[in-house]
């Protein structure tokens, strides 16, 4: 692959045609907009209702009424709770005045006939139970008669990702009685359970007073597993690169894998990102040689993390000749793509769309949104007559940020369509993908990834012959245009107060001072941090970047870094650049969700660097806007006596008034997934993989489990730790965070 120079002339592609980044018109529009916003936000005592009424609420009319009522009571200028201290307890610790209830955990039955979960490794029928590793989730309200409702607050569906499973070596050790088999071949009975604990679920929940429950027998309950039939949709549908024995015409596949972040479309469906899917596939050591130099997929397989000889995460391909196991061997071992699963991996890595209200409709892989390690999908507030715009990140070190712009223009009638997935076809199957390029001066450009871009179409390193190729091999197209390598893009969110887009960059151990991944304006930190005796280097704690545009579909943007995550006692001139204190210091921001009811920004961590001092956490924030801080120059001395200087753009300093820790989770967990009732009075979050540090050899010896949550909180049988959804309410019934 050609060596990429971040700021080469290639980087300026399409300046004449679409770049308005330096144009006075863009700046003028933005300046006008910002000053109008300052008028609205800045005046002391500006009521939340004014802000929401004037600037508009992202998303649907759904939350407008209740959101307005709720926000009227919210003091926007400070957070209304006391900060929670850092904690190493094996418990969920929440701010005073709030209560936490466990609602829905790994293994919970989803049909009337499914036996209760014994939690001892003997349970079966996981396709009728909650899956593992609860991750992103979204709320879909139901009225009293069971019809979709955008204002319901006491009955609804939660649609959820089940990203992965806690494992050591090959086995998902907590779901097998003796910890399972850590050598090849894997037994079919174990693999069948593991296939079924991945995917998605839909579960009905309701509240009676302050008490929330899930409904085991609800007809809405649904599981999508690694084996459920799915439809390929968008530009890659029918591509020769998606041909398999299961789908010789490249239009179908099975399952969704490693679903991480989520989103909710303006037309009321659930979308989910397939993240680290490539690790599930095996490639034998001779596969490159067998495919030969003419097969461009050798380049793609290497770029997507599957070198020849790559072992799979669980060894599912080893369980026998049956098609449900053989499909995980991505080697070209047969006579053609119709005779082996050489293309199976190409059917993963997409955003999938599901109608949470209709379990009879197949999930669709929306290939137009590109193929990479997807996290969440953040839809800008749709504007009638304008394209639908969605922002996405590729969560791997030095990968990119993306934006999708639909060809179809938004029609207000589509907010409540008769056929939600047909509406998804309309907006998500025809459109254009862009990748972000950040410039040192605080501006940036979205670069088009399509055959219209001559740098993609004439790329010497990988032959793109169609937009189907761009959809399937997106990373290679983004490489060609020299997009900016980011510090692991995770969740995104749109600030409902001003439409600005936020994205967490969780950390990057491969960030260096110089070289291809050298520090730059948008990823400016390289430092060392000690965890006990272990030294970590790079951007250990991550940051959150934000982007302002006059209109979401614009190719030009302005940016700054909203927040640098840090330990409170780190060097304030180089590491703790946002002035974090013990009330709000954090590491590895990952989940990020703006409340539609209150406008608060909720930040969740998935950390391994600060876990000597605290378990992962949830914080609440009242962010400002792009440009509310200052320039900052970081200086890195080199061994030869020279120095590298990086000038970055940093948001205003933090204080506990505007950023505060709200909750800390149990041992070895990640805090993720957040949704709420439209009145902001019940918040659901996920506790993922508590106790994941437990050794396989210790299965059956509960005293050695690193966590026993949620059993130790009184939920469910057994002592094995379980991923679970919790619901948080205020004891006085008030709005969360106020
Ligand atoms: Fe599944 Fe990027 O976290
Ligand atoms: Ca440390
Ligand atoms: Ca994540």
XYZ file of C-alpha atoms and ligand atoms in Angstrom:
743
model
C 0.000 0.000 0.000
C 1.167 3.458 -0.864
C 2.511 5.356 2.086
C 0.056 8.022 3.063
C 1.130 11.508 3.956
C -1.556 13.134 6.077
C -1.364 16.557 4.531
C -0.274 15.783 1.008
C -1.871 17.536 -1.958
C -4.253 14.567 -2.240
C -5.739 15.793 0.962
C -7.140 18.807 -0.831
C -9.250 16.711 -3.187
C -12.336 18.284 -4.590
C -11.507 21.730 -3.316
C -12.844 23.437 -6.351
C -16.008 21.419 -6.581
C -17.215 21.063 -3.056
C -14.908 22.689 -0.589
C -16.349 25.683 1.115
C -14.186 25.305 4.195
C -12.307 28.561 3.814
C -15.021 30.464 2.086
C -16.363 33.624 3.680
C -19.877 32.441 3.065
C -19.506 29.425 5.317
C -17.759 31.389 8.039
C -20.311 34.122 7.815
C -23.179 31.701 8.096
C -21.576 29.968 11.032
C -20.725 33.205 12.810
C -24.290 34.395 12.473
C -25.549 31.118 13.757
C -23.157 31.027 16.696
C -23.957 34.546 17.762
C -27.669 33.812 17.581
C -27.080 30.771 19.730
C -25.041 32.754 22.242
C -27.909 35.134 22.575
C -30.161 32.227 23.337
C -27.859 30.308 25.651
C -25.782 32.998 27.210
C -28.301 35.219 28.905
C -28.362 34.530 32.617
C -31.422 32.567 33.561
C -32.308 31.642 29.979
C -35.026 29.088 30.393
C -34.586 25.667 28.891
C -37.894 25.962 27.154
C -36.639 28.982 25.281
C -33.631 27.077 24.083
C -35.567 24.055 23.000
C -38.401 26.029 21.554
C -36.090 28.175 19.508
C -33.248 25.946 18.470
C -35.390 22.876 18.089
C -35.100 19.446 19.514
C -33.237 16.800 17.604
C -35.164 13.817 16.501
C -38.805 13.410 16.401
C -41.798 15.275 17.371
C -42.015 12.378 19.742
C -40.091 13.982 22.528
C -41.147 17.530 21.854
C -43.992 17.878 24.271
C -42.769 15.901 27.214
C -39.200 17.033 26.610
C -40.277 20.648 26.753
C -42.174 20.132 29.965
C -39.306 18.268 31.556
C -36.655 20.692 30.457
C -38.537 23.670 31.799
C -37.685 22.439 35.266
C -34.027 21.842 34.517
C -31.405 24.363 35.606
C -29.301 24.270 32.465
C -26.457 26.191 34.011
C -25.499 23.527 36.538
C -26.038 19.886 37.335
C -28.468 19.152 40.138
C -26.818 16.248 41.925
C -23.768 15.585 44.078
C -20.806 13.953 42.367
C -20.231 10.254 43.007
C -16.728 9.400 44.202
C -14.519 7.017 42.266
C -15.251 3.455 43.394
C -13.739 -0.021 43.278
C -16.777 -1.655 44.927
C -18.545 -4.571 43.244
C -21.737 -2.561 43.073
C -23.552 0.107 41.117
C -23.047 3.367 43.003
C -25.339 6.223 41.942
C -25.732 9.843 43.022
C -27.678 10.517 46.254
C -31.403 10.842 45.668
C -31.464 8.238 42.908
C -32.355 4.545 42.885
C -31.183 1.700 40.674
C -33.027 -1.446 39.742
C -31.758 -4.412 37.717
C -34.218 -5.001 34.874
C -32.969 -7.472 32.263
C -29.855 -9.676 32.434
C -28.027 -12.278 30.359
C -30.140 -15.425 30.126
C -33.461 -13.923 31.197
C -36.249 -15.831 29.379
C -38.107 -14.055 26.569
C -41.006 -16.457 26.057
C -43.575 -17.853 28.477
C -42.316 -21.384 27.883
C -38.605 -20.714 28.437
C -37.348 -22.003 31.808
C -35.968 -19.571 34.379
C -32.234 -18.906 34.101
C -30.286 -21.097 36.486
C -26.992 -19.283 35.876
C -24.890 -22.370 36.486
C -23.741 -23.086 32.937
C -26.433 -25.699 32.234
C -28.953 -23.308 30.662
C -29.910 -23.769 26.994
C -32.239 -22.118 24.435
C -30.349 -18.837 24.325
C -32.259 -17.860 21.190
C -35.203 -17.402 23.608
C -33.213 -15.554 26.256
C -31.430 -12.245 26.686
C -28.079 -12.401 24.919
C -24.721 -11.522 26.438
C -22.800 -8.245 26.669
C -25.680 -5.798 26.564
C -24.433 -2.739 24.675
C -26.182 0.080 22.780
C -29.980 0.293 23.178
C -32.911 2.480 22.209
C -36.411 3.102 23.609
C -39.558 2.539 21.522
C -42.721 3.604 23.344
C -46.054 1.733 23.356
C -49.440 3.178 24.217
C -51.990 1.374 26.393
C -53.322 -0.578 23.419
C -49.855 -1.706 22.358
C -49.461 0.665 19.420
C -46.246 2.606 18.769
C -46.234 5.846 20.739
C -43.663 8.616 20.738
C -44.863 9.987 24.069
C -45.380 6.826 26.151
C -43.366 6.868 29.381
C -44.498 3.769 31.288
C -44.640 1.086 28.601
C -42.248 0.433 25.756
C -39.768 -1.774 23.985
C -36.039 -1.689 24.493
C -34.092 -2.818 21.435
C -30.568 -3.808 22.329
C -27.220 -5.049 21.096
C -25.600 -8.168 22.513
C -22.087 -7.375 21.433
C -19.977 -10.311 22.501
C -19.389 -12.694 25.358
C -17.001 -12.956 28.263
C -14.304 -15.391 27.304
C -10.850 -16.597 28.064
C -9.063 -18.451 25.312
C -11.842 -19.766 23.031
C -14.745 -20.413 25.339
C -17.547 -18.200 26.664
C -16.750 -19.623 30.040
C -19.644 -18.332 32.153
C -22.316 -20.062 30.025
C -20.766 -23.525 30.111
C -21.021 -25.655 33.254
C -17.314 -26.335 33.604
C -16.113 -23.264 31.709
C -16.216 -25.003 28.327
C -13.567 -26.221 25.925
C -10.493 -24.073 25.385
C -8.971 -26.270 22.689
C -9.941 -27.138 19.113
C -12.199 -28.621 17.964
C -14.983 -26.861 19.866
C -17.995 -29.061 20.741
C -21.133 -28.249 18.670
C -23.290 -27.912 21.786
C -21.042 -25.172 23.140
C -20.835 -23.363 19.799
C -24.609 -23.413 19.373
C -24.988 -21.586 22.681
C -22.336 -19.056 21.724
C -23.929 -18.343 18.325
C -27.219 -17.659 20.086
C -25.942 -15.236 22.749
C -24.752 -12.799 20.053
C -26.981 -10.442 18.069
C -29.899 -8.256 19.107
C -32.914 -8.433 21.365
C -36.180 -6.607 21.733
C -37.838 -6.765 25.141
C -41.027 -5.183 26.408
C -40.755 -3.255 29.689
C -43.282 -1.405 31.791
C -43.479 0.487 35.046
C -46.006 0.258 37.819
C -45.306 3.249 39.989
C -41.538 3.433 40.321
C -41.151 -0.317 39.804
C -39.998 -1.429 36.350
C -40.289 -4.978 34.999
C -39.675 -6.736 31.738
C -42.482 -8.868 30.287
C -41.307 -12.439 29.726
C -44.304 -13.386 27.561
C -44.651 -10.215 25.474
C -45.411 -10.927 21.795
C -42.981 -8.114 20.916
C -39.990 -9.920 22.460
C -37.474 -10.948 19.833
C -34.005 -12.318 19.367
C -31.790 -11.928 16.326
C -28.755 -14.193 16.653
C -25.645 -14.978 14.593
C -27.832 -17.402 12.611
C -30.955 -15.370 11.834
C -31.577 -14.703 8.135
C -30.864 -11.062 7.184
C -31.246 -9.119 3.949
C -28.406 -7.302 2.190
C -29.591 -3.858 1.177
C -28.114 -0.867 -0.626
C -25.277 -0.594 -3.160
C -23.534 -3.860 -2.250
C -26.669 -5.989 -2.692
C -25.931 -8.631 -5.312
C -22.188 -7.905 -5.441
C -19.990 -10.805 -6.510
C -18.030 -10.151 -3.306
C -21.053 -11.221 -1.241
C -21.741 -14.511 -3.050
C -21.794 -17.496 -0.698
C -23.254 -21.017 -0.820
C -26.055 -19.668 1.393
C -26.780 -16.798 -1.001
C -25.444 -17.473 -4.507
C -26.863 -14.132 -5.678
C -25.274 -12.111 -2.864
C -28.547 -10.777 -1.456
C -28.814 -12.544 1.918
C -26.697 -13.511 4.855
C -27.125 -14.855 8.349
C -26.900 -12.968 11.582
C -25.330 -9.836 12.937
C -22.202 -9.850 15.076
C -20.407 -7.767 17.651
C -23.129 -5.130 17.650
C -21.818 -2.190 19.572
C -23.371 1.278 19.356
C -26.896 2.019 18.201
C -29.046 4.792 16.821
C -32.669 5.618 16.200
C -33.725 6.733 12.755
C -35.985 9.750 12.149
C -38.584 7.245 10.893
C -38.566 5.251 14.125
C -36.413 2.175 13.545
C -33.413 0.790 15.411
C -29.951 0.795 13.837
C -26.921 -1.044 15.167
C -23.234 -1.086 14.230
C -21.278 -4.301 13.660
C -17.914 -3.645 15.271
C -15.194 -6.269 15.768
C -16.731 -8.904 13.481
C -13.553 -9.926 11.688
C -12.185 -11.678 14.756
C -14.830 -14.394 14.464
C -13.412 -15.686 11.160
C -10.661 -18.191 10.551
C -8.274 -18.026 7.579
C -5.824 -20.798 6.951
C -2.142 -20.037 6.461
C -2.150 -20.857 2.730
C -5.125 -18.688 1.817
C -3.169 -15.749 0.365
C -1.141 -18.050 -1.880
C -4.211 -20.009 -2.905
C -6.182 -16.901 -3.855
C -3.228 -15.465 -5.766
C -2.294 -11.918 -6.634
C -5.266 -11.377 -8.933
C -7.690 -11.628 -6.047
C -7.915 -8.107 -4.667
C -9.579 -9.492 -1.579
C -6.162 -10.480 -0.275
C -5.436 -6.762 0.105
C -8.855 -6.204 1.659
C -8.590 -9.110 4.093
C -5.287 -7.775 5.349
C -6.661 -4.246 5.663
C -9.660 -5.596 7.596
C -7.629 -7.507 10.126
C -7.657 -11.059 8.729
C -4.199 -12.065 7.649
C -3.720 -15.587 6.282
C -3.313 -17.892 9.266
C -5.527 -15.761 11.529
C -7.157 -17.832 14.260
C -10.782 -17.106 15.121
C -11.940 -15.800 18.478
C -14.051 -18.831 19.380
C -13.043 -21.548 16.913
C -16.656 -21.919 15.724
C -15.405 -23.171 12.343
C -13.922 -26.206 14.077
C -17.205 -27.634 15.410
C -17.971 -29.785 12.368
C -18.844 -29.834 8.676
C -22.340 -28.436 9.111
C -22.875 -25.190 7.259
C -23.539 -23.247 10.486
C -19.954 -23.967 11.563
C -18.182 -24.100 8.179
C -19.254 -20.543 7.367
C -16.748 -19.167 9.878
C -13.840 -20.448 7.753
C -13.239 -17.530 5.381
C -10.615 -19.413 3.343
C -10.996 -20.100 -0.392
C -10.895 -23.856 0.040
C -13.513 -24.818 -2.577
C -13.827 -24.492 -6.322
C -15.625 -21.142 -6.245
C -17.339 -18.589 -4.007
C -20.515 -20.658 -4.320
C -18.702 -23.663 -2.902
C -16.967 -22.163 0.146
C -17.268 -19.226 2.536
C -14.398 -17.094 1.194
C -16.822 -14.151 1.051
C -18.652 -14.668 4.336
C -16.692 -11.931 6.114
C -17.802 -9.443 3.458
C -21.368 -9.863 4.700
C -20.401 -8.366 8.087
C -19.218 -4.906 9.088
C -22.345 -2.922 8.317
C -25.015 -0.901 10.018
C -28.092 -3.104 10.405
C -31.626 -1.761 10.639
C -34.430 -3.452 12.571
C -38.067 -2.503 13.081
C -38.321 -2.931 16.837
C -42.117 -2.980 16.635
C -42.373 -5.789 14.085
C -40.625 -9.069 14.789
C -41.813 -10.539 11.490
C -39.622 -8.212 9.413
C -36.080 -9.322 8.598
C -33.129 -7.198 9.683
C -31.452 -5.337 6.789
C -27.748 -4.672 6.354
C -27.501 -1.086 5.103
C -24.358 -1.339 3.005
C -24.593 2.274 1.845
C -23.284 3.339 5.256
C -19.992 1.575 4.568
C -18.158 -1.379 6.002
C -15.850 -0.922 8.948
C -15.828 -1.397 12.740
C -19.097 0.464 13.233
C -20.138 1.977 16.511
C -23.188 4.195 16.822
C -25.146 6.055 14.142
C -26.114 9.643 14.978
C -28.834 11.179 12.844
C -28.884 14.944 12.509
C -32.282 16.523 13.078
C -34.020 16.019 9.744
C -35.091 19.111 7.831
C -37.919 18.960 5.304
C -36.529 19.106 1.784
C -32.942 18.383 2.918
C -31.034 15.065 2.859
C -30.977 12.801 5.911
C -27.498 12.901 7.485
C -25.882 10.354 9.807
C -22.461 10.385 11.506
C -20.450 7.268 12.290
C -17.044 6.174 13.568
C -14.711 3.273 12.811
C -13.559 2.014 16.177
C -10.003 0.913 15.701
C -6.734 2.680 16.324
C -5.976 5.269 13.647
C -9.253 4.726 11.818
C -11.643 7.363 10.539
C -14.865 9.289 11.113
C -17.620 9.064 8.483
C -20.798 10.813 7.441
C -23.632 9.536 5.251
C -25.862 11.883 3.241
C -29.023 10.442 1.711
C -30.033 11.074 -1.887
C -33.699 11.340 -0.885
C -34.844 14.577 0.723
C -36.680 14.429 4.048
C -40.459 14.314 3.924
C -42.156 15.131 7.244
C -44.743 12.411 6.578
C -41.928 9.865 6.975
C -41.693 10.579 10.706
C -44.673 8.231 11.121
C -44.603 5.964 8.074
C -46.873 3.021 7.420
C -43.864 0.873 6.511
C -40.795 1.788 8.549
C -38.284 -0.468 6.791
C -39.451 0.642 3.342
C -38.714 4.158 4.585
C -35.281 2.904 5.583
C -34.839 1.653 2.009
C -35.690 5.141 0.778
C -33.164 7.024 2.903
C -30.369 4.521 3.582
C -29.981 2.597 0.322
C -29.165 5.558 -1.928
C -26.763 8.199 -0.719
C -23.144 9.232 -0.414
C -20.533 8.365 2.152
C -17.914 10.901 3.261
C -14.822 10.614 5.465
C -13.449 13.342 7.731
C -10.263 15.264 7.178
C -9.296 17.574 10.058
C -7.101 20.584 9.342
C -4.770 22.292 11.782
C -6.616 25.597 11.584
C -9.780 24.279 13.256
C -11.657 23.605 10.045
C -12.164 20.358 8.220
C -13.683 18.722 5.211
C -15.881 15.727 4.526
C -14.345 13.954 1.513
C -16.649 12.018 -0.798
C -16.066 8.266 -1.050
C -17.578 7.155 -4.334
C -16.708 6.510 -7.935
C -17.348 10.226 -8.506
C -14.138 10.914 -6.661
C -11.232 10.372 -9.096
C -8.868 9.577 -6.247
C -11.060 6.613 -5.345
C -11.894 5.605 -8.917
C -8.263 5.746 -10.084
C -6.695 4.482 -6.864
C -3.519 2.531 -7.737
C -3.479 0.465 -4.544
C -6.900 -1.179 -4.752
C -9.159 -1.313 -7.768
C -12.614 0.106 -7.147
C -14.963 -0.815 -9.987
C -18.299 0.307 -8.529
C -19.957 1.966 -5.554
C -20.631 -1.564 -4.327
C -16.860 -1.906 -3.961
C -16.712 1.373 -2.036
C -19.474 0.118 0.283
C -17.684 -3.183 0.960
C -14.068 -1.980 1.048
C -14.708 1.422 2.607
C -11.494 1.609 4.612
C -9.403 1.290 1.457
C -11.319 4.137 -0.183
C -10.768 6.293 2.901
C -7.061 5.437 2.865
C -6.858 6.601 -0.747
C -8.074 10.102 0.121
C -5.769 10.424 3.142
C -8.464 10.894 5.752
C -7.361 11.827 9.287
C -6.376 8.918 11.488
C -8.244 9.248 14.763
C -7.755 7.943 18.297
C -10.417 5.185 18.001
C -13.783 6.752 17.134
C -16.509 5.339 19.360
C -20.013 6.762 19.976
C -21.371 9.946 18.491
C -24.192 12.234 19.516
C -25.922 15.381 18.324
C -26.285 18.242 20.807
C -30.005 19.049 20.639
C -29.317 22.641 21.638
C -27.284 23.536 18.575
C -26.967 20.552 16.245
C -23.243 20.082 16.834
C -21.904 16.563 16.447
C -19.798 15.005 19.244
C -17.664 11.875 18.949
C -15.698 10.055 21.623
C -12.141 9.034 20.718
C -11.666 6.463 23.398
C -7.868 6.039 23.440
C -4.990 5.070 21.175
C -1.993 3.118 22.340
C -0.562 3.393 18.811
C -0.484 7.205 18.767
C 3.116 8.391 18.503
C 4.862 11.762 18.350
C 6.154 11.435 14.790
C 5.461 9.079 11.916
C 2.334 7.968 10.123
C 0.270 8.144 13.328
C 2.101 11.138 14.764
C 0.216 13.617 16.917
C -1.838 16.151 14.950
C -4.227 18.968 15.754
C -7.267 16.687 16.143
C -5.370 13.949 18.012
C -2.752 16.042 19.787
C -1.770 14.103 22.875
C 1.009 11.595 23.430
C 1.932 10.871 27.067
C 2.733 8.175 29.576
C 0.487 7.047 32.395
C 1.248 4.578 35.143
C -1.266 1.937 36.190
C 0.417 0.492 39.248
C 3.814 -0.602 37.930
C 2.624 -0.735 34.308
C 3.426 2.133 31.975
C 0.921 2.917 29.214
C 1.813 5.230 26.325
C 0.038 7.047 23.518
C -3.292 8.773 24.086
C -4.039 6.604 27.112
C -7.278 8.283 28.274
C -8.891 9.531 25.043
C -10.794 12.712 24.192
C -14.085 13.941 22.736
C -14.084 15.958 19.524
C -16.984 18.027 18.190
C -17.951 19.398 14.819
C -20.089 22.409 13.848
C -21.636 22.854 10.420
C -24.014 25.426 9.022
C -26.058 22.569 7.554
C -25.532 18.866 8.295
C -25.005 17.961 4.631
C -22.215 20.545 4.152
C -18.765 19.264 3.288
C -17.055 21.979 5.355
C -16.953 22.049 9.137
C -15.344 23.649 12.157
C -14.146 21.590 15.069
C -12.578 21.670 18.488
C -11.827 19.191 21.240
C -14.637 19.405 23.758
C -12.932 17.362 26.452
C -9.591 15.717 27.152
C -10.129 12.741 29.451
C -7.514 12.490 32.173
C -6.718 11.523 35.713
C -7.193 14.570 37.947
C -3.612 14.651 39.174
C -2.003 14.452 35.719
C 0.108 17.318 34.350
C -2.271 20.186 33.558
C -0.064 21.593 30.823
C 0.222 18.408 28.778
C -2.355 15.798 29.852
C -5.158 17.173 32.044
C -5.885 19.927 29.546
C -9.581 20.206 30.476
C -8.862 20.848 34.178
C -10.639 17.731 35.438
C -10.944 17.197 39.196
C -11.805 14.259 41.458
C -15.490 14.977 40.767
C -15.234 14.404 37.031
C -11.964 12.777 36.044
C -12.301 9.800 33.712
C -10.502 7.575 31.262
C -11.666 6.133 27.935
C -14.928 7.908 27.105
C -16.862 5.478 24.910
C -20.662 5.797 25.070
C -22.045 9.277 24.473
C -25.755 10.083 24.381
C -27.535 13.425 24.510
C -30.791 13.302 26.442
C -33.664 14.381 24.252
C -35.573 15.383 27.369
C -32.967 17.541 29.074
C -30.201 18.171 26.551
C -27.651 16.780 29.027
C -24.710 14.938 27.500
C -24.181 11.557 29.154
C -20.666 10.116 28.872
C -19.850 6.462 29.608
C -16.451 4.861 30.005
C -14.956 1.566 28.849
C -11.613 1.772 30.526
C -8.637 -0.363 31.409
C -6.136 2.382 32.266
C -7.608 4.024 35.379
C -9.176 0.851 36.781
C -6.554 0.712 39.517
C -8.419 3.669 41.027
C -12.003 3.324 39.828
C -14.418 1.097 37.989
C -16.041 2.411 34.799
C -18.538 5.232 35.121
C -21.301 7.469 33.800
C -20.948 11.259 33.860
C -23.367 14.046 32.996
C -22.305 17.190 31.158
C -23.631 20.534 30.006
C -21.441 21.251 27.001
C -20.965 24.624 25.372
C -20.199 24.944 21.695
C -17.382 24.711 19.192
C -15.042 27.666 19.688
C -15.872 28.361 23.341
C -12.279 27.674 24.414
C -8.867 28.575 23.085
C -5.879 27.477 21.069
C -3.291 25.364 22.827
C 0.200 24.466 21.672
C 1.729 21.179 22.790
C 5.478 20.710 22.468
C 7.176 17.338 22.181
C 10.965 17.252 22.559
C 12.756 14.743 20.347
C 15.911 12.795 21.137
C 17.920 14.807 18.621
C 17.181 18.046 20.457
C 14.529 19.272 18.024
C 10.898 19.471 19.001
C 7.518 18.818 17.450
C 4.872 21.457 18.038
C 1.174 20.775 17.655
C -1.388 23.532 17.859
C -4.845 22.308 18.783
C -8.228 23.826 19.598
C -9.652 23.077 23.009
C -13.073 23.781 24.479
C -13.531 25.799 27.638
C -12.152 24.285 30.869
C -14.419 21.916 32.761
C -15.783 22.352 36.266
C -18.027 20.149 38.410
C -20.901 22.519 37.689
C -20.940 21.369 34.080
C -19.336 17.910 34.212
C -19.903 15.527 37.072
C -19.701 11.807 37.814
C -23.208 10.357 38.248
C -22.628 6.615 38.608
C -19.857 4.035 38.971
C -20.356 0.385 37.988
C -19.252 -2.954 39.475
C -15.863 -4.627 39.019
C -14.526 -5.284 35.500
C -17.568 -3.810 33.775
C -18.014 -1.300 30.983
C -20.823 1.240 31.252
C -22.618 1.477 27.929
C -25.908 1.928 26.109
C -28.242 4.631 27.318
C -31.854 5.378 26.566
C -34.625 7.072 28.457
C -38.344 7.604 28.584
C -39.301 10.766 26.689
C -39.988 12.626 29.951
C -36.418 12.030 31.145
C -37.648 10.429 34.365
C -36.426 6.869 33.754
C -32.976 6.186 32.338
C -31.804 2.769 31.196
C -28.117 1.926 30.980
C -26.193 -1.270 30.437
C -23.598 -2.861 32.682
C -21.501 -4.917 30.282
C -19.223 -7.808 31.217
C -18.899 -7.444 35.009
C -16.309 -9.927 36.226
C -14.700 -10.349 32.826
C -11.310 -10.794 34.457
C -12.411 -14.101 35.985
C -10.207 -17.003 34.931
C -11.670 -19.999 33.182
C -9.991 -22.290 35.713
C -11.977 -20.567 38.477
C -15.413 -21.318 37.015
C -17.305 -23.156 39.774
C -15.392 -21.295 42.475
C -17.483 -18.161 43.063
C -15.076 -16.760 45.639
C -12.634 -16.254 42.790
C -15.034 -14.464 40.454
C -13.856 -10.872 40.178
C -17.522 -9.813 40.322
C -20.737 -11.450 41.443
C -22.953 -8.631 40.222
C -25.978 -8.583 39.797
C -26.541 -11.644 42.021
C -24.931 -9.718 44.894
C -27.522 -6.983 44.291
C -30.320 -9.522 44.772
C -31.023 -10.248 41.126
C -31.403 -13.799 39.851
C -29.999 -17.205 40.618
C -26.398 -18.336 40.937
C -23.281 -16.272 41.521
C -21.837 -15.966 38.028
C -21.666 -12.313 36.913
C -24.068 -11.255 34.146
C -24.315 -8.306 31.786
C -27.546 -6.484 32.558
C -29.756 -3.481 31.909
C -30.475 -1.289 34.898
C -33.084 1.442 35.235
C -32.351 4.605 37.191
C -35.062 6.811 38.648
C -35.052 9.774 40.986
C -36.542 8.961 44.368
C -38.764 12.033 44.164
C -39.877 11.080 40.654
C -38.060 14.011 39.086
C -36.139 14.441 35.875
C -32.762 12.687 35.856
C -29.829 15.032 36.284
C -31.921 18.009 37.352
Fe -17.823 -2.171 21.235
Fe -16.027 0.178 20.320
O -16.879 -0.661 21.673
Ca -2.768 6.106 36.049
Ca -18.203 0.943 22.531
